[in-house]
Amino acid sequence: MQIAVVEDDDGVGDALVEALGTHGHEAVRMRRGSDLLLGHRGMDAVILDLGLPDADGLQVLRQLRAVSDVPVVILTARDDERSVVRGLRGGADDYLVKPARLAELLARLDVVTQRRRATGPSAAQTVTEGDVVVDLSAREVEVGGALVALTAKEFELLEVLVARPGAAVSRQQLMDAVWGDAYVAISRTLDVHMTGLRAKLGRPGLISTIRGYGYRWGT
């Protein structure tokens, strides 16, 4: 697995990276919460300390959960009940107090990743809405039986939306999924690409705007 190790203490962080590597995992060291929010894509799991230099780890967790369901194991010195409860209710899959035994940490990582794979929805390869057909594997879109040429970013936007038909998808989620930035939620870049995508599909109402929030796929 590729695992993000979010830990500002070099001694602890380096030891975790080395230990995970010896057990066949690829560990990516991150020292700040912002590093995780910008670099979580492609990670199979996250080990998250709560005492980070740029933000409280619980705040980072809440921001991460707004855009990603990657499994998170909190590893921290905070052992009070309130922190444990807040961490688990805030979206952490598990909570360990330092110093944790390596074997236990590895076992808990295996459990949370297996649980997420088992409960995660299987993605359809083709999505149809009226006369619009989105082939996710071929990265092609047909409208009324004719292929529509989309740019790479336009297709990626469409891909995020059709994965959750009928559900509201926030601007933050779209920006994070397509541009890899969980912070930029007001960029005109998104508006320009969304306008182009809607124009090429030519089906008013198929992608609706949720004012002040984001967009939704489906009529």
Steps between C-alpha positions, in 0.01 A plus 500: 500500500597862455465661842521867596685547830396842630740564788713806574737323743790379287591220737151353502433571133825350374452191717150447362613543141780249550278248680225521239756459224641182651148355495452567130314829515595828331492772763482868404614734776300818552575752774202733477125466473505701179734241347234235553215713365698564183653153467245246620393382155647162414549408866357172625508608865608784729677495836414836655654673801280761668779735611596659169683832456251668266162375627342271754478147364127479573443805280713344225295181530174692454636674191625170359164333554333774296682373191620144566406174671858368517543288816656698787665364814574769757832446681547759772613565855153626592343230712205687652155365429378825344772493232433135423127561461552812289747318277273203434190714456698732274560221251804306619479125442710421806688671782831396659693665782878537485713307549318237294636154427587464133323165463179652633525803273553279194209277598268797544606644164417167336160490669391852404615467139333161457181633657496798264555278194226263613242773558596729213265508201609331181525759228295453184699525179217654300254762623188585301268795554241541227686503170833583665736205544825539696750219447743536790745231388527633144472863619239571234168681505212456256206737475215384279724230354777741398839523668573826679860617529582609854828632633676293766385733779142510374486120501651484849232739627233287337654187647472638854139606451371177342659296779233648731180534295240717666738607778630852553875523443672801652733735315769400747459131415516572127806723530676242713416206274594670173770750593629342821434801718261468793528873576406670176123503506437836334723472195363619167680204347218271611232732361668522160536125464146435625360748248689323221382157614135605515518663158648188340242269658222728384251366753377783726422379849714188477763667719319728742653770717454482877527867587773573752616137503575320174339284232286190450479246216162367390162631393 
